[in-house]
Amino acid sequence: MKTPLSSTSSFSTRNARPPPYLFILIAFVVTVAVLYAQDFIFSQLALNLDQSLSRTDKLPFAIERTEEGCDVFSGRWVKDELNRPMYEESECPYIQPQLTCQEHGRPDKEYQYWRWQPHGCSLPNFNATLMLETLRGKRMMFVGDSLNRGQFVSMVCLLHRVIPDHAKSMETFDSLTVFTAKEYNATIEFYWAPFLLESNSDNAIVHRISERIVRRVSINKHGQHWRGVDILVFNTYLWWMTGQKMNILKGSFDDDEKDIVQLTTEDAYRLAMKSMVKWVRQNMDPKGSRVFFTSMSPIHVKSTEWGGRGGGNCYNETTMIEDPRYWGSDCSKSVMKVIEEVFGQSKFPITFLNITQLSSYRKDAHTSIYKKQWNPLTEEQLANPVSYADCVHWCLPGLQDTWNELLFTKLFYP
């Protein structure tokens, strides 16, 4: 029998004071919650979208589903000099001079040797023959800005090695670039549309415009060129991030007096996302085609954000960020919430390629100063390489090959 507590017990409920370690425990829990909150919010978007896909019938081109509980976008970078890079820069003649870092003097190659390793599972090996056989008689198109063009070029480099020289070609027609695998009657294409909607930045070559204007309800201006595509990969983000309100054109660019209203970045971005989802629903066949959307590509322009010296950026960075919770200020969570809101209402399954967090660690992988410069550099720039380092785009081979490994995974093993 247990002895009942007496009224003179040394621990009195009425006068009890919580032990000191309880305060330490509470403080620890609160700290962890704050640190991981943004990671949870971001990963939850991909999880929610994946769950909505899992409720649909078998997706076109799918071989089997990824093992349950495996989030291929959550993991770590591991060095793999045996299997990386997946091709050599000099082997792929299709890489634009803006992305050929070795040709333009980058002294190190460490950025090429990293492989993405998800927690608890592994990515399937990229199989170029399987991809080409799947594309036989079909079209695959990347639509968006120069970052999506980089992913398109990466895909071409991953595939072209198994195609004889006489059986492949690359041609450009204004905003459209087409790589053709002739023996497969297949094309991998890129279409320049940085906002997806019609804009004053639609010229694929001359598009550096200080005051950007986007025309509402205008996706068919570009969408007419996407019809008949079997696999679509969209992206749009960086061009919206002006730091100011967006200029939205209500009428036509041909109007003498233009009716322009200003919207917040989030509201303007929502217009584009809704237009894209509507276009997909009206023009794509869910039983025979697939649609992907690549999340925001991070930039690395503030070295203080990863513990570096003030005034620095990606220039001279040869190692990655090791903090698993790192999140740069350039990646807008409010824009991510817009994507979740709009895609969550889509009746057509859109596969979300959540490349943001894994790319955020890779401050080492940008082109930096190792690229073709289209204008002569001034003496002041040459004296300060940070001033002209490109911390937006990525060297090839490199990070964007991993984006395509993830695209391959989600295409065949959703």
mmCIF file of C-alpha atoms in Angstrom, residues 39-402:
data_model
loop_
_atom_site.group_PDB
_atom_site.id
_atom_site.type_symbol
_atom_site.label_atom_id
_atom_site.label_comp_id
_atom_site.label_asym_id
_atom_site.label_seq_id
_atom_site.Cartn_x
_atom_site.Cartn_y
_atom_site.Cartn_z
ATOM 1 C CA ASP A 39 11.589 25.383 -42.961
ATOM 2 C CA PHE A 40 8.274 23.826 -41.984
ATOM 3 C CA ILE A 41 6.228 26.443 -43.826
ATOM 4 C CA PHE A 42 8.240 25.996 -47.006
ATOM 5 C CA SER A 43 8.424 22.197 -46.946
ATOM 6 C CA GLN A 44 4.733 22.041 -46.117
ATOM 7 C CA LEU A 45 3.919 23.603 -49.497
ATOM 8 C CA ALA A 46 5.669 20.803 -51.374
ATOM 9 C CA LEU A 47 4.115 18.227 -49.062
ATOM 10 C CA ASN A 48 0.601 19.582 -49.571
ATOM 11 C CA LEU A 49 1.036 19.630 -53.334
ATOM 12 C CA ASP A 50 2.484 16.114 -53.345
ATOM 13 C CA GLN A 51 -0.474 14.875 -51.295
ATOM 14 C CA SER A 52 -2.892 16.425 -53.754
ATOM 15 C CA LEU A 53 -1.072 14.599 -56.567
ATOM 16 C CA SER A 54 -1.259 11.313 -54.667
ATOM 17 C CA ARG A 55 -5.029 11.586 -54.668
ATOM 18 C CA THR A 56 -5.123 11.574 -58.464
ATOM 19 C CA ASP A 57 -5.041 8.557 -60.762
ATOM 20 C CA LYS A 58 -1.684 7.329 -62.051
ATOM 21 C CA LEU A 59 0.097 10.231 -63.678
ATOM 22 C CA PRO A 60 1.230 10.037 -67.313
ATOM 23 C CA PHE A 61 4.772 8.652 -67.794
ATOM 24 C CA ALA A 62 4.912 7.417 -64.171
ATOM 25 C CA ILE A 63 6.626 4.052 -63.664
ATOM 26 C CA GLU A 64 5.977 3.768 -59.933
ATOM 27 C CA ARG A 65 5.580 6.019 -56.930
ATOM 28 C CA THR A 66 8.464 7.197 -54.772
ATOM 29 C CA GLU A 67 8.603 5.157 -51.582
ATOM 30 C CA GLU A 68 6.178 6.478 -48.998
ATOM 31 C CA GLY A 69 7.602 9.029 -46.602
ATOM 32 C CA CYS A 70 10.479 9.996 -48.903
ATOM 33 C CA ASP A 71 10.771 13.731 -49.510
ATOM 34 C CA VAL A 72 13.362 13.957 -52.280
ATOM 35 C CA PHE A 73 13.734 17.711 -51.722
ATOM 36 C CA SER A 74 14.857 17.312 -48.108
ATOM 37 C CA GLY A 75 18.410 16.078 -47.721
ATOM 38 C CA ARG A 76 22.054 17.060 -47.841
ATOM 39 C CA TRP A 77 24.883 17.493 -50.316
ATOM 40 C CA VAL A 78 27.495 14.728 -50.406
ATOM 41 C CA LYS A 79 30.752 14.769 -52.329
ATOM 42 C CA ASP A 80 30.848 12.238 -55.164
ATOM 43 C CA GLU A 81 33.914 12.589 -57.380
ATOM 44 C CA LEU A 82 33.210 9.187 -58.939
ATOM 45 C CA ASN A 83 29.808 10.095 -60.452
ATOM 46 C CA ARG A 84 29.998 13.875 -60.721
ATOM 47 C CA PRO A 85 29.995 15.835 -62.910
ATOM 48 C CA MET A 86 27.439 14.041 -65.092
ATOM 49 C CA TYR A 87 29.130 15.452 -68.230
ATOM 50 C CA GLU A 88 32.074 17.721 -68.974
ATOM 51 C CA GLU A 89 31.650 21.361 -69.914
ATOM 52 C CA SER A 90 33.793 20.871 -73.016
ATOM 53 C CA GLU A 91 31.639 17.912 -74.142
ATOM 54 C CA CYS A 92 28.424 19.911 -74.436
ATOM 55 C CA PRO A 93 28.518 22.512 -77.223
ATOM 56 C CA TYR A 94 25.080 23.824 -76.304
ATOM 57 C CA ILE A 95 26.074 25.606 -73.077
ATOM 58 C CA GLN A 96 25.830 29.362 -73.497
ATOM 59 C CA PRO A 97 28.996 31.376 -72.806
ATOM 60 C CA GLN A 98 27.213 32.949 -69.816
ATOM 61 C CA LEU A 99 27.412 29.549 -68.071
ATOM 62 C CA THR A 100 30.777 28.106 -69.158
ATOM 63 C CA CYS A 101 32.741 28.880 -66.010
ATOM 64 C CA GLN A 102 35.786 26.708 -66.751
ATOM 65 C CA GLU A 103 36.218 28.201 -70.212
ATOM 66 C CA HIS A 104 36.167 31.652 -68.643
ATOM 67 C CA GLY A 105 38.865 30.976 -66.112
ATOM 68 C CA ARG A 106 37.282 29.551 -62.988
ATOM 69 C CA PRO A 107 40.279 27.972 -61.211
ATOM 70 C CA ASP A 108 38.437 25.348 -59.128
ATOM 71 C CA LYS A 109 36.060 22.485 -59.988
ATOM 72 C CA GLU A 110 34.849 21.527 -56.527
ATOM 73 C CA TYR A 111 31.357 22.876 -57.250
ATOM 74 C CA GLN A 112 30.908 20.101 -59.850
ATOM 75 C CA TYR A 113 31.439 17.192 -57.459
ATOM 76 C CA TRP A 114 28.387 17.403 -55.235
ATOM 77 C CA ARG A 115 25.411 15.037 -55.352
ATOM 78 C CA TRP A 116 22.054 15.604 -53.664
ATOM 79 C CA GLN A 117 21.224 12.886 -51.135
ATOM 80 C CA PRO A 118 17.647 12.893 -49.772
ATOM 81 C CA HIS A 119 17.117 11.818 -46.179
ATOM 82 C CA GLY A 120 16.036 8.192 -45.952
ATOM 83 C CA CYS A 121 16.078 7.378 -49.674
ATOM 84 C CA SER A 122 18.094 7.977 -52.836
ATOM 85 C CA LEU A 123 17.364 9.542 -56.204
ATOM 86 C CA PRO A 124 17.151 7.108 -59.119
ATOM 87 C CA ASN A 125 20.026 7.340 -61.580
ATOM 88 C CA PHE A 126 19.305 9.703 -64.448
ATOM 89 C CA ASN A 127 18.665 7.502 -67.492
ATOM 90 C CA ALA A 128 19.071 9.425 -70.742
ATOM 91 C CA THR A 129 17.822 6.541 -72.892
ATOM 92 C CA LEU A 130 14.648 6.177 -70.814
ATOM 93 C CA MET A 131 14.013 9.909 -71.096
ATOM 94 C CA LEU A 132 14.483 9.911 -74.859
ATOM 95 C CA GLU A 133 12.340 6.808 -75.370
ATOM 96 C CA THR A 134 9.615 8.477 -73.279
ATOM 97 C CA LEU A 135 9.906 11.586 -75.439
ATOM 98 C CA ARG A 136 9.713 9.627 -78.699
ATOM 99 C CA GLY A 137 7.269 11.503 -80.911
ATOM 100 C CA LYS A 138 6.703 14.105 -78.175
ATOM 101 C CA ARG A 139 7.636 17.617 -77.090
ATOM 102 C CA MET A 140 9.094 18.790 -73.811
ATOM 103 C CA MET A 141 9.239 22.523 -73.177
ATOM 104 C CA PHE A 142 10.751 24.764 -70.504
ATOM 105 C CA VAL A 143 8.924 28.098 -70.235
ATOM 106 C CA GLY A 144 10.164 31.074 -68.250
ATOM 107 C CA ASP A 145 13.291 33.149 -67.711
ATOM 108 C CA SER A 146 17.046 32.631 -68.086
ATOM 109 C CA LEU A 147 17.154 30.331 -65.064
ATOM 110 C CA ASN A 148 14.715 27.995 -66.778
ATOM 111 C CA ARG A 149 16.835 28.319 -69.904
ATOM 112 C CA GLY A 150 19.778 27.106 -67.826
ATOM 113 C CA GLN A 151 17.760 24.076 -66.750
ATOM 114 C CA PHE A 152 16.790 23.475 -70.384
ATOM 115 C CA VAL A 153 20.450 23.557 -71.457
ATOM 116 C CA SER A 154 21.323 21.202 -68.607
ATOM 117 C CA MET A 155 18.685 18.742 -69.830
ATOM 118 C CA VAL A 156 20.057 18.930 -73.377
ATOM 119 C CA CYS A 157 23.582 18.264 -72.088
ATOM 120 C CA LEU A 158 22.352 15.265 -70.098
ATOM 121 C CA LEU A 159 20.691 13.774 -73.187
ATOM 122 C CA HIS A 160 22.823 14.689 -76.174
ATOM 123 C CA ARG A 161 25.702 12.301 -75.404
ATOM 124 C CA VAL A 162 23.607 9.262 -76.345
ATOM 125 C CA ILE A 163 22.534 10.825 -79.649
ATOM 126 C CA PRO A 164 24.849 10.627 -82.713
ATOM 127 C CA ASP A 165 26.049 13.985 -84.045
ATOM 128 C CA HIS A 166 24.139 13.605 -87.317
ATOM 129 C CA ALA A 167 20.884 12.947 -85.443
ATOM 130 C CA LYS A 168 20.555 16.115 -83.381
ATOM 131 C CA SER A 169 20.221 19.838 -83.956
ATOM 132 C CA MET A 170 19.610 23.106 -82.109
ATOM 133 C CA GLU A 171 17.716 26.022 -83.660
ATOM 134 C CA THR A 172 16.381 29.330 -82.345
ATOM 135 C CA PHE A 173 13.285 31.121 -83.612
ATOM 136 C CA ASP A 174 12.853 34.435 -81.763
ATOM 137 C CA SER A 175 11.636 33.419 -78.273
ATOM 138 C CA LEU A 176 11.760 29.692 -79.000
ATOM 139 C CA THR A 177 14.860 27.472 -78.952
ATOM 140 C CA VAL A 178 14.436 23.865 -80.103
ATOM 141 C CA PHE A 179 16.765 20.900 -79.607
ATOM 142 C CA THR A 180 15.731 18.000 -81.834
ATOM 143 C CA ALA A 181 16.599 14.331 -81.359
ATOM 144 C CA LYS A 182 15.848 13.302 -84.931
ATOM 145 C CA GLU A 183 15.829 9.516 -84.557
ATOM 146 C CA TYR A 184 13.313 9.859 -81.727
ATOM 147 C CA ASN A 185 11.235 12.543 -83.462
ATOM 148 C CA ALA A 186 11.479 14.328 -80.108
ATOM 149 C CA THR A 187 12.139 17.914 -79.141
ATOM 150 C CA ILE A 188 13.303 19.597 -75.951
ATOM 151 C CA GLU A 189 12.450 23.273 -76.177
ATOM 152 C CA PHE A 190 12.811 26.557 -74.324
ATOM 153 C CA TYR A 191 10.391 29.459 -74.631
ATOM 154 C CA TRP A 192 11.338 32.880 -73.257
ATOM 155 C CA ALA A 193 8.495 34.367 -71.173
ATOM 156 C CA PRO A 194 9.928 35.749 -67.900
ATOM 157 C CA PHE A 195 6.495 36.700 -66.526
ATOM 158 C CA LEU A 196 4.509 34.014 -68.405
ATOM 159 C CA LEU A 197 2.112 36.859 -69.193
ATOM 160 C CA GLU A 198 2.798 39.373 -71.987
ATOM 161 C CA SER A 199 5.233 42.080 -70.892
ATOM 162 C CA ASN A 200 7.583 44.751 -72.195
ATOM 163 C CA SER A 201 10.456 42.341 -71.451
ATOM 164 C CA ASP A 202 9.425 39.670 -73.958
ATOM 165 C CA ASN A 203 12.279 40.194 -76.393
ATOM 166 C CA ALA A 204 14.502 37.173 -75.840
ATOM 167 C CA ILE A 205 17.673 39.215 -76.462
ATOM 168 C CA VAL A 206 16.925 42.829 -75.509
ATOM 169 C CA HIS A 207 14.912 42.787 -72.292
ATOM 170 C CA ARG A 208 16.794 44.870 -69.734
ATOM 171 C CA ILE A 209 14.079 47.419 -69.053
ATOM 172 C CA SER A 210 14.101 49.550 -65.920
ATOM 173 C CA GLU A 211 10.318 49.964 -65.629
ATOM 174 C CA ARG A 212 8.716 46.589 -66.201
ATOM 175 C CA ILE A 213 5.100 46.383 -67.318
ATOM 176 C CA VAL A 214 3.006 43.206 -67.369
ATOM 177 C CA ARG A 215 -0.293 42.947 -69.220
ATOM 178 C CA ARG A 216 -3.070 41.218 -67.306
ATOM 179 C CA VAL A 217 -5.111 38.374 -68.828
ATOM 180 C CA SER A 218 -2.578 37.981 -71.632
ATOM 181 C CA ILE A 219 -1.134 34.491 -71.252
ATOM 182 C CA ASN A 220 -2.439 33.389 -74.652
ATOM 183 C CA LYS A 221 0.072 35.764 -76.292
ATOM 184 C CA HIS A 222 2.716 33.195 -75.319
ATOM 185 C CA GLY A 223 0.490 30.208 -74.637
ATOM 186 C CA GLN A 224 -0.326 29.757 -78.310
ATOM 187 C CA HIS A 225 3.259 28.499 -78.710
ATOM 188 C CA TRP A 226 2.895 25.952 -75.874
ATOM 189 C CA ARG A 227 -0.100 24.087 -77.272
ATOM 190 C CA GLY A 228 0.635 20.495 -78.195
ATOM 191 C CA VAL A 229 3.502 20.151 -75.719
ATOM 192 C CA ASP A 230 3.491 16.902 -73.730
ATOM 193 C CA ILE A 231 5.696 17.913 -70.776
ATOM 194 C CA LEU A 232 5.740 21.556 -69.651
ATOM 195 C CA VAL A 233 8.185 22.960 -67.085
ATOM 196 C CA PHE A 234 7.315 26.490 -65.936
ATOM 197 C CA ASN A 235 9.214 28.959 -63.815
ATOM 198 C CA THR A 236 8.767 32.636 -62.980
ATOM 199 C CA TYR A 237 9.937 34.546 -59.950
ATOM 200 C CA LEU A 238 13.034 36.737 -60.149
ATOM 201 C CA TRP A 239 11.603 39.211 -62.640
ATOM 202 C CA TRP A 240 8.760 40.003 -60.262
ATOM 203 C CA MET A 241 11.104 40.953 -57.443
ATOM 204 C CA THR A 242 11.674 44.616 -58.239
ATOM 205 C CA GLY A 243 11.400 45.762 -54.652
ATOM 206 C CA GLN A 244 8.545 47.999 -55.740
ATOM 207 C CA LYS A 245 4.949 47.607 -56.823
ATOM 208 C CA MET A 246 4.380 45.987 -60.205
ATOM 209 C CA ASN A 247 2.976 47.907 -63.160
ATOM 210 C CA ILE A 248 -0.023 46.038 -64.548
ATOM 211 C CA LEU A 249 -1.416 47.046 -67.932
ATOM 212 C CA LYS A 250 -5.185 46.734 -68.251
ATOM 213 C CA GLY A 251 -5.463 47.400 -71.957
ATOM 214 C CA SER A 252 -3.030 46.803 -74.826
ATOM 215 C CA PHE A 253 0.565 47.804 -75.391
ATOM 216 C CA ASP A 254 -0.690 49.349 -78.652
ATOM 217 C CA ASP A 255 -2.979 51.831 -76.861
ATOM 218 C CA ASP A 256 -1.897 55.466 -77.170
ATOM 219 C CA GLU A 257 -2.868 56.114 -73.558
ATOM 220 C CA LYS A 258 -2.022 53.133 -71.422
ATOM 221 C CA ASP A 259 -4.180 52.237 -68.437
ATOM 222 C CA ILE A 260 -1.658 51.078 -65.850
ATOM 223 C CA VAL A 261 -2.355 50.195 -62.238
ATOM 224 C CA GLN A 262 0.143 49.258 -59.558
ATOM 225 C CA LEU A 263 -0.211 46.087 -57.520
ATOM 226 C CA THR A 264 1.840 44.557 -54.768
ATOM 227 C CA THR A 265 4.246 41.850 -55.881
ATOM 228 C CA GLU A 266 2.030 39.195 -54.309
ATOM 229 C CA ASP A 267 -1.169 40.378 -56.011
ATOM 230 C CA ALA A 268 0.546 40.728 -59.378
ATOM 231 C CA TYR A 269 2.150 37.304 -59.038
ATOM 232 C CA ARG A 270 -1.247 35.842 -58.141
ATOM 233 C CA LEU A 271 -2.611 37.141 -61.464
ATOM 234 C CA ALA A 272 0.107 35.245 -63.331
ATOM 235 C CA MET A 273 -0.334 32.037 -61.351
ATOM 236 C CA LYS A 274 -4.103 32.028 -61.837
ATOM 237 C CA SER A 275 -3.664 32.675 -65.555
ATOM 238 C CA MET A 276 -1.163 29.835 -65.827
ATOM 239 C CA VAL A 277 -3.387 27.375 -63.962
ATOM 240 C CA LYS A 278 -6.385 28.351 -66.092
ATOM 241 C CA TRP A 279 -4.370 27.971 -69.312
ATOM 242 C CA VAL A 280 -3.142 24.539 -68.212
ATOM 243 C CA ARG A 281 -6.667 23.385 -67.407
ATOM 244 C CA GLN A 282 -7.973 24.528 -70.783
ATOM 245 C CA ASN A 283 -5.094 23.317 -72.955
ATOM 246 C CA MET A 284 -3.391 20.303 -71.351
ATOM 247 C CA ASP A 285 -4.692 16.726 -71.202
ATOM 248 C CA PRO A 286 -4.286 15.325 -67.665
ATOM 249 C CA LYS A 287 -4.357 11.774 -69.060
ATOM 250 C CA GLY A 288 -1.516 12.282 -71.509
ATOM 251 C CA SER A 289 0.611 15.242 -70.403
ATOM 252 C CA ARG A 290 2.461 16.546 -67.355
ATOM 253 C CA VAL A 291 3.050 20.024 -65.959
ATOM 254 C CA PHE A 292 5.861 21.013 -63.592
ATOM 255 C CA PHE A 293 6.614 24.263 -61.809
ATOM 256 C CA THR A 294 10.142 25.000 -60.571
ATOM 257 C CA SER A 295 10.292 27.016 -57.362
ATOM 258 C CA MET A 296 12.338 30.171 -56.873
ATOM 259 C CA SER A 297 16.054 29.996 -57.568
ATOM 260 C CA PRO A 298 17.996 31.719 -54.759
ATOM 261 C CA ILE A 299 20.624 34.395 -55.266
ATOM 262 C CA HIS A 300 23.625 35.048 -53.013
ATOM 263 C CA VAL A 301 24.333 38.773 -52.953
ATOM 264 C CA LYS A 302 24.649 39.481 -49.202
ATOM 265 C CA SER A 303 27.554 37.615 -47.647
ATOM 266 C CA THR A 304 26.587 38.764 -44.162
ATOM 267 C CA GLU A 305 23.545 36.491 -44.376
ATOM 268 C CA TRP A 306 25.764 33.410 -44.243
ATOM 269 C CA GLY A 307 28.298 34.853 -41.813
ATOM 270 C CA GLY A 308 30.672 36.429 -44.334
ATOM 271 C CA ARG A 309 32.213 39.877 -44.378
ATOM 272 C CA GLY A 310 30.123 42.904 -45.183
ATOM 273 C CA GLY A 311 30.047 44.032 -48.814
ATOM 274 C CA GLY A 312 30.619 40.569 -50.222
ATOM 275 C CA ASN A 313 28.561 38.243 -52.392
ATOM 276 C CA CYS A 314 29.136 34.945 -54.206
ATOM 277 C CA TYR A 315 32.470 36.126 -55.629
ATOM 278 C CA ASN A 316 35.353 33.897 -54.511
ATOM 279 C CA GLU A 317 32.989 31.524 -52.695
ATOM 280 C CA THR A 318 34.140 27.931 -53.164
ATOM 281 C CA THR A 319 32.332 26.198 -50.294
ATOM 282 C CA MET A 320 28.634 25.772 -49.633
ATOM 283 C CA ILE A 321 26.554 26.998 -46.693
ATOM 284 C CA GLU A 322 26.438 24.284 -44.053
ATOM 285 C CA ASP A 323 23.644 25.645 -41.857
ATOM 286 C CA PRO A 324 20.633 23.413 -42.746
ATOM 287 C CA ARG A 325 18.269 26.226 -41.690
ATOM 288 C CA TYR A 326 19.809 28.880 -43.943
ATOM 289 C CA TRP A 327 17.254 30.947 -45.825
ATOM 290 C CA GLY A 328 18.247 34.045 -47.789
ATOM 291 C CA SER A 329 16.257 37.265 -47.709
ATOM 292 C CA ASP A 330 15.803 37.074 -51.495
ATOM 293 C CA CYS A 331 13.390 34.140 -51.213
ATOM 294 C CA SER A 332 9.932 35.518 -50.459
ATOM 295 C CA LYS A 333 7.749 33.376 -48.237
ATOM 296 C CA SER A 334 4.711 35.517 -49.101
ATOM 297 C CA VAL A 335 5.130 34.652 -52.781
ATOM 298 C CA MET A 336 5.425 30.983 -51.825
ATOM 299 C CA LYS A 337 2.108 31.263 -50.017
ATOM 300 C CA VAL A 338 0.552 32.608 -53.226
ATOM 301 C CA ILE A 339 1.772 29.512 -55.088
ATOM 302 C CA GLU A 340 0.338 27.237 -52.412
ATOM 303 C CA GLU A 341 -2.992 29.057 -52.504
ATOM 304 C CA VAL A 342 -3.373 28.981 -56.289
ATOM 305 C CA PHE A 343 -1.944 25.519 -56.970
ATOM 306 C CA GLY A 344 -4.022 24.088 -54.137
ATOM 307 C CA GLN A 345 -7.140 25.043 -56.089
ATOM 308 C CA SER A 346 -5.927 23.658 -59.418
ATOM 309 C CA LYS A 347 -7.993 20.841 -60.906
ATOM 310 C CA PHE A 348 -5.049 19.856 -63.119
ATOM 311 C CA PRO A 349 -2.188 18.127 -61.229
ATOM 312 C CA ILE A 350 0.883 20.394 -61.247
ATOM 313 C CA THR A 351 4.102 18.868 -59.910
ATOM 314 C CA PHE A 352 6.042 21.317 -57.751
ATOM 315 C CA LEU A 353 9.847 21.075 -58.059
ATOM 316 C CA ASN A 354 10.973 22.411 -54.709
ATOM 317 C CA ILE A 355 14.575 23.346 -55.534
ATOM 318 C CA THR A 356 14.852 26.461 -53.355
ATOM 319 C CA GLN A 357 16.175 25.131 -50.066
ATOM 320 C CA LEU A 358 18.699 22.713 -51.579
ATOM 321 C CA SER A 359 19.941 25.466 -53.908
ATOM 322 C CA SER A 360 20.175 28.012 -51.086
ATOM 323 C CA TYR A 361 23.189 26.167 -49.685
ATOM 324 C CA ARG A 362 25.117 26.513 -52.986
ATOM 325 C CA LYS A 363 26.742 29.928 -52.844
ATOM 326 C CA ASP A 364 29.727 28.193 -54.470
ATOM 327 C CA ALA A 365 27.916 27.229 -57.675
ATOM 328 C CA HIS A 366 27.173 30.606 -59.315
ATOM 329 C CA THR A 367 28.894 31.823 -62.454
ATOM 330 C CA SER A 368 30.279 34.804 -60.518
ATOM 331 C CA ILE A 369 32.866 36.556 -62.753
ATOM 332 C CA TYR A 370 33.592 33.423 -64.815
ATOM 333 C CA LYS A 371 31.350 34.053 -67.811
ATOM 334 C CA LYS A 372 31.232 36.017 -71.028
ATOM 335 C CA GLN A 373 30.876 39.728 -70.349
ATOM 336 C CA TRP A 374 28.748 41.356 -73.012
ATOM 337 C CA ASN A 375 30.107 44.833 -72.320
ATOM 338 C CA PRO A 376 33.744 45.835 -71.656
ATOM 339 C CA LEU A 377 34.501 46.068 -67.949
ATOM 340 C CA THR A 378 35.633 49.388 -66.539
ATOM 341 C CA GLU A 379 38.833 49.803 -64.543
ATOM 342 C CA GLU A 380 36.710 50.295 -61.433
ATOM 343 C CA GLN A 381 34.908 46.996 -62.019
ATOM 344 C CA LEU A 382 38.114 45.111 -62.683
ATOM 345 C CA ALA A 383 39.507 46.457 -59.414
ATOM 346 C CA ASN A 384 36.430 45.220 -57.546
ATOM 347 C CA PRO A 385 35.173 41.868 -58.916
ATOM 348 C CA VAL A 386 32.310 41.815 -56.390
ATOM 349 C CA SER A 387 30.740 44.662 -58.366
ATOM 350 C CA TYR A 388 30.153 42.564 -61.472
ATOM 351 C CA ALA A 389 29.900 39.016 -60.107
ATOM 352 C CA ASP A 390 26.778 37.201 -61.345
ATOM 353 C CA CYS A 391 25.225 35.623 -58.264
ATOM 354 C CA VAL A 392 21.992 34.697 -60.047
ATOM 355 C CA HIS A 393 22.957 32.156 -62.677
ATOM 356 C CA TRP A 394 24.689 28.793 -62.210
ATOM 357 C CA CYS A 395 27.739 27.176 -63.809
ATOM 358 C CA LEU A 396 27.179 24.126 -66.024
ATOM 359 C CA PRO A 397 27.780 21.360 -65.310
ATOM 360 C CA GLY A 398 26.604 21.979 -61.794
ATOM 361 C CA LEU A 399 23.600 22.623 -59.633
ATOM 362 C CA GLN A 400 20.979 22.685 -62.373
ATOM 363 C CA ASP A 401 21.822 19.108 -63.330
ATOM 364 C CA THR A 402 20.443 18.199 -59.899
#
